[in-house]
Short mmCIF file of C-alpha atoms in Angstrom, two decimals:
data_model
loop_
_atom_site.label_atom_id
_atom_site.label_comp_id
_atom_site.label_asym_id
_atom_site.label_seq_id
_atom_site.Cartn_x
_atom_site.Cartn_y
_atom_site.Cartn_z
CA UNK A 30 118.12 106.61 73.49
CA UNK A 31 117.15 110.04 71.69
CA UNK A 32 114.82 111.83 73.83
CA UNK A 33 112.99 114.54 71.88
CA UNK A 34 111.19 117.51 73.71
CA UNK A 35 109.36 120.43 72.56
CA UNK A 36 107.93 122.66 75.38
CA UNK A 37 105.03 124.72 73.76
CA UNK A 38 103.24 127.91 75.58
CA UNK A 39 99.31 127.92 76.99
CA UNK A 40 96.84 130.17 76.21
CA UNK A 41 93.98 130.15 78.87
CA UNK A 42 94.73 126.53 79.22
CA UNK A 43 94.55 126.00 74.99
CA UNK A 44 98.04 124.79 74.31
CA UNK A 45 98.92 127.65 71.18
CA UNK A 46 101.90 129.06 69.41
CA UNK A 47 102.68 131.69 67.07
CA UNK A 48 102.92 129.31 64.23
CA UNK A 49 100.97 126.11 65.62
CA UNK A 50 101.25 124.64 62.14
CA UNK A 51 105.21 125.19 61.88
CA UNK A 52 105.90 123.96 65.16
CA UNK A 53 103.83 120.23 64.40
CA UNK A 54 105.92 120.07 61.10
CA UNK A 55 109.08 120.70 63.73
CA UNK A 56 107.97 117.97 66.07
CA UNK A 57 107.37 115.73 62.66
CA UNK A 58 111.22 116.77 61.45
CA UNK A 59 112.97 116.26 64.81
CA UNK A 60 111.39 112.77 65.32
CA UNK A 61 112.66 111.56 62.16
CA UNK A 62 116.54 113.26 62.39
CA UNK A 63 116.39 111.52 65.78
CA UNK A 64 119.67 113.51 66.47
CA UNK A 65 118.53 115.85 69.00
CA UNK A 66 116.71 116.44 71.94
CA UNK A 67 115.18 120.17 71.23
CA UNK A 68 113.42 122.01 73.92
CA UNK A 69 111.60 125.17 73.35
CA UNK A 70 110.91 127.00 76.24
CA UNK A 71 108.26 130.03 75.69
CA UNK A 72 110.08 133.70 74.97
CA UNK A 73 113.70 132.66 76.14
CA UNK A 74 114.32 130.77 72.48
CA UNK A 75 116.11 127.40 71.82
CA UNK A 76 117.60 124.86 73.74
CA UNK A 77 119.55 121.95 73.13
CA UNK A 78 119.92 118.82 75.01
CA UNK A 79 122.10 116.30 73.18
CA UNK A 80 121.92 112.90 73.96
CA UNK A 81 123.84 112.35 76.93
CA UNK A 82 125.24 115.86 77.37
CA UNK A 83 123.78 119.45 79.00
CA UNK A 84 121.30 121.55 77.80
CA UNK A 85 122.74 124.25 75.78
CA UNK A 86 121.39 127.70 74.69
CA UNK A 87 120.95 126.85 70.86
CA UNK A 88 122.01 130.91 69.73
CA UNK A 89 124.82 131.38 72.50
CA UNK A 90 126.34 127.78 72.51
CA UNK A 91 126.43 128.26 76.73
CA UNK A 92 125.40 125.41 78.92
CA UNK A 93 121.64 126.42 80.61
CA UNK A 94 120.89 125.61 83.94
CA UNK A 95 117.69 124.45 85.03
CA UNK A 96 115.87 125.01 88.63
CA UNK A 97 117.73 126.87 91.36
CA UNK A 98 116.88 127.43 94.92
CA UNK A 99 113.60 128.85 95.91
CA UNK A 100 110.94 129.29 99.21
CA UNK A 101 107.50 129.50 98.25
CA UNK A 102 103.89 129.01 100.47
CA UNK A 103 102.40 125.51 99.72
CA UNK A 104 98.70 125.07 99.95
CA UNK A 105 98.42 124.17 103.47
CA UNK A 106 100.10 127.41 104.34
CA UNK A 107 103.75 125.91 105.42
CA UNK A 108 106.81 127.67 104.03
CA UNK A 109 108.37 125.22 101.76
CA UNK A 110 111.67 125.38 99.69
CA UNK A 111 114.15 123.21 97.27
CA UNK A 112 115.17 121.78 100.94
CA UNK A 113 112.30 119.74 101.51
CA UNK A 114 112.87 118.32 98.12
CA UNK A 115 116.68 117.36 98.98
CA UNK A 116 117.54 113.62 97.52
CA UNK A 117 114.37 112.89 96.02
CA UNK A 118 113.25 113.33 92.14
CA UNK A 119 110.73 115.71 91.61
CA UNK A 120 108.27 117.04 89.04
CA UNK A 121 107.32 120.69 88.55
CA UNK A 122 104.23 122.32 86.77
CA UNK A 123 103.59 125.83 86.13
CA UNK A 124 99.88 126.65 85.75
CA UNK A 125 97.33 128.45 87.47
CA UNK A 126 93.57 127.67 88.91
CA UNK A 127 91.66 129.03 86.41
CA UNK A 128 93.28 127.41 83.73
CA UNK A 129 90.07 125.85 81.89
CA UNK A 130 91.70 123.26 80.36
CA UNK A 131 95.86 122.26 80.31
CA UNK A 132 95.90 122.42 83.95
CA UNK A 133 93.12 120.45 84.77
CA UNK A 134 94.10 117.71 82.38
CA UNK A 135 98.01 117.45 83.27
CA UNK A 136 96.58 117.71 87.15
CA UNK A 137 94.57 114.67 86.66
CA UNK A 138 97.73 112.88 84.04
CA UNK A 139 99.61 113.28 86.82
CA UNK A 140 97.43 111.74 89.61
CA UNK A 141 96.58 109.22 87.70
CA UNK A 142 100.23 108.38 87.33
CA UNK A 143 100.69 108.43 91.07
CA UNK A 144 98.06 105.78 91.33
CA UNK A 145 99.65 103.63 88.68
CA UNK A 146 102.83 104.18 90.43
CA UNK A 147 101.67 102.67 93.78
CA UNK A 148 104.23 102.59 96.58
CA UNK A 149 107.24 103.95 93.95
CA UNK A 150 105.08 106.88 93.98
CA UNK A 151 106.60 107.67 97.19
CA UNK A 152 109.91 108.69 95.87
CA UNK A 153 109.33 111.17 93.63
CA UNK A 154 107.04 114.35 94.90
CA UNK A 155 105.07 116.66 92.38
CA UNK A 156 104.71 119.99 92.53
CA UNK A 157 102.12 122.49 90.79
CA UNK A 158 103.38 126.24 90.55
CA UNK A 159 100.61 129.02 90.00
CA UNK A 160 102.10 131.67 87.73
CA UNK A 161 99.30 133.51 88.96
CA UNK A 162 99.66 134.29 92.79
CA UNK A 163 97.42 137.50 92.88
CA UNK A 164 94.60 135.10 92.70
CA UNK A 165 95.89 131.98 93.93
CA UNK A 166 96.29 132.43 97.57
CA UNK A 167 97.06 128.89 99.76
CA UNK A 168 93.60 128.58 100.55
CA UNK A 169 92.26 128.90 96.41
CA UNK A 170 95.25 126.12 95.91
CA UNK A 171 93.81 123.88 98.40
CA UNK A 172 90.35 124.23 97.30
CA UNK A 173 91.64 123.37 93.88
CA UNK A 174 93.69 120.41 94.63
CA UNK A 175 91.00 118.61 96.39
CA UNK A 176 90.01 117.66 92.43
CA UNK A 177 93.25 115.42 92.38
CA UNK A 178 95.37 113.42 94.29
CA UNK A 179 96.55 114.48 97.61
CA UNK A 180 100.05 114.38 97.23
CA UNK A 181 100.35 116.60 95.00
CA UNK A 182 102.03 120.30 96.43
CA UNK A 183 100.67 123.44 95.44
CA UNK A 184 103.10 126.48 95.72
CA UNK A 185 102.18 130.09 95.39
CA UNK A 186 104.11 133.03 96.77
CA UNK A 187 104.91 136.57 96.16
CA UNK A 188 105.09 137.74 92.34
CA UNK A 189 108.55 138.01 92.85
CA UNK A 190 108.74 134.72 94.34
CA UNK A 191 107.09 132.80 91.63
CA UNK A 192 108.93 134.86 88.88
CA UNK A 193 112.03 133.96 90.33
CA UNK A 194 111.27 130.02 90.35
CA UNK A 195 109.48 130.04 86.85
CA UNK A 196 112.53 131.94 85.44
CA UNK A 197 115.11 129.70 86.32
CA UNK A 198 113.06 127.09 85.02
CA UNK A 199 112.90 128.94 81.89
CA UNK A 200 109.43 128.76 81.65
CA UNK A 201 107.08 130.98 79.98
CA UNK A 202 103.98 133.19 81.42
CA UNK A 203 102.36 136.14 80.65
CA UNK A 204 99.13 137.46 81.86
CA UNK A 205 96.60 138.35 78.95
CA UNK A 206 93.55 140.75 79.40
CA UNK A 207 90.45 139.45 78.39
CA UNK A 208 87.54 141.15 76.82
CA UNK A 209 85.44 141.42 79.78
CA UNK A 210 87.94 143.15 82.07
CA UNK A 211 89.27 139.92 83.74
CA UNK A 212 92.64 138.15 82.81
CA UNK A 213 93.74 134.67 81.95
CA UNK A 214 97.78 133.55 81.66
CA UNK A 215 99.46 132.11 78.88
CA UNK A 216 102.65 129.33 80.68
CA UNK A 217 104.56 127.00 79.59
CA UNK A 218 102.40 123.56 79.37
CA UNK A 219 105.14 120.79 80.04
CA UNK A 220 106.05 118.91 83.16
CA UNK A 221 109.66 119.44 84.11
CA UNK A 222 111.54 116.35 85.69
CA UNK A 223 114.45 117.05 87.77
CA UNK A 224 116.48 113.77 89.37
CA UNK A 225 117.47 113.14 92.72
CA UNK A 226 119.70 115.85 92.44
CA UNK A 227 118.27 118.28 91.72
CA UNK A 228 119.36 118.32 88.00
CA UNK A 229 116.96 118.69 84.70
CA UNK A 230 116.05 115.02 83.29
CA UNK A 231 113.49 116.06 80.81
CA UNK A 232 109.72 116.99 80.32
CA UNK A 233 106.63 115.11 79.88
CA UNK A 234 104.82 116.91 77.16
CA UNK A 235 100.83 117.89 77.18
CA UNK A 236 98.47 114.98 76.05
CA UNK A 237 101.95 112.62 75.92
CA UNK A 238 100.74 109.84 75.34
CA UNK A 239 100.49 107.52 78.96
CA UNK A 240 102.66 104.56 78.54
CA UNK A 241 105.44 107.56 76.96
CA UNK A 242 105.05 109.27 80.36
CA UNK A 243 104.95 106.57 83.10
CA UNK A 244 107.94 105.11 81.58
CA UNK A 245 110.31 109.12 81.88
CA UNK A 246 108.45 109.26 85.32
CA UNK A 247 109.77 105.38 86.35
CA UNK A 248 113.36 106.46 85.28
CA UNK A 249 112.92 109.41 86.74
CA UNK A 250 112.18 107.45 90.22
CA UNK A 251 114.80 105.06 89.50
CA UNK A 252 117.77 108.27 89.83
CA UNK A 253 116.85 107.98 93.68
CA UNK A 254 117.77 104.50 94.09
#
């Protein structure tokens, strides 16, 4: 089965790119070639997943890996790392808490799919990432996560912490000054899955449509078996 995945950037929470219109009539070509998988991951250009093989760098031809060891803070305070995910699919989100609108709505996608999932819900663990640490401490990630279901893990860190997990997920953030002296971050709006190895199995797009998702999230599950 083609699997076709475009991973656009956030602004503020407002899913935008440089060419919004260009990269619809992308999505609109790539569905009906149905030969490739295409991910676009923020600043770090194209990459190819053909069915059934790696994902490749689209402009060097070189096979990409996805996700790499990391130790991060969750939001109960406890150091936790790629170890306590060991043999279990995951999912990853990068965001941040005052994200007005992506990361509230994929937070709440994603709970909603644990509670559709019911007891398979215990084999896969989901993780939200703040690509904005200098404001969310464990105790603002906690706080926030009390809005949606209680399994999912929020991980914050030290900037260089978090840059070094979002990077090797080749995900995109950036923080943008606002007009009244505060900030806001544009990031990468897609759900990464990785298998029970570890390994990249694919994204769930923003706003994918539910019975799309829960059936990548149930195959997802089913690499644990």
């Amino acid at each position: 089965m083609t699997m076709i995945m475009i991973m656009a950037t956030t602004t503020a929470g407002t899913t935008t790119m440089a060419d919004d219109g260009r990269l619809r009539r992308l999505r609109r070509s790539i569905q009906l070639l149905g030969a490739l998988a295409v991910v676009l991951v923020g600043a770090t250009g194209w990459l190819i997943l053909r069915p059934g093989g790696p994902l490749v760098d689209a402009q060097q031809g070189a096979t990409v890996q996805i996700g790499a060891p990391f130790e991060l803070v969750s939001h109960t305070g406890e150091t936790f790392s790629d170890r306590d995910l060991a043999g279990k699919p995951y999912t990853v989100f990068f965001g941040f808490t005052h994200c007005p609108e992506v990361c509230p709505t994929t937070l709440w996608e994603m709970s909603s799919a644990l509670d559709q999932l019911g007891d398979e819900a215990a084999n896969m663990q989901v993780l939200f990432v703040t690509v904005d640490p200098e404001r969310d401490t464990p105790q603002v990630l906690a706080s926030y996560l009390q809005s949606f279901d209680d399994r999912i893990i929020g991980l914050t860190g030290t900037l260089e912490d978090v840059s070094a997990m979002a990077s090797s997920y080749r995900a995109y953030w950036r923080k943008v000054p606002t007009d009244d002296g505060d900030y806001t971050m544009d990031h990468t709006a897609s759900v990464y899955l990785m298998d029970a190895n570890g390994d990249f199995f694919g994204t769930v797009a923003y706003e994918e449509p539910a019975d799309a998702r829960m059936g990548k999230l149930r195959r997802l599950i089913a690499t644990g078996s």
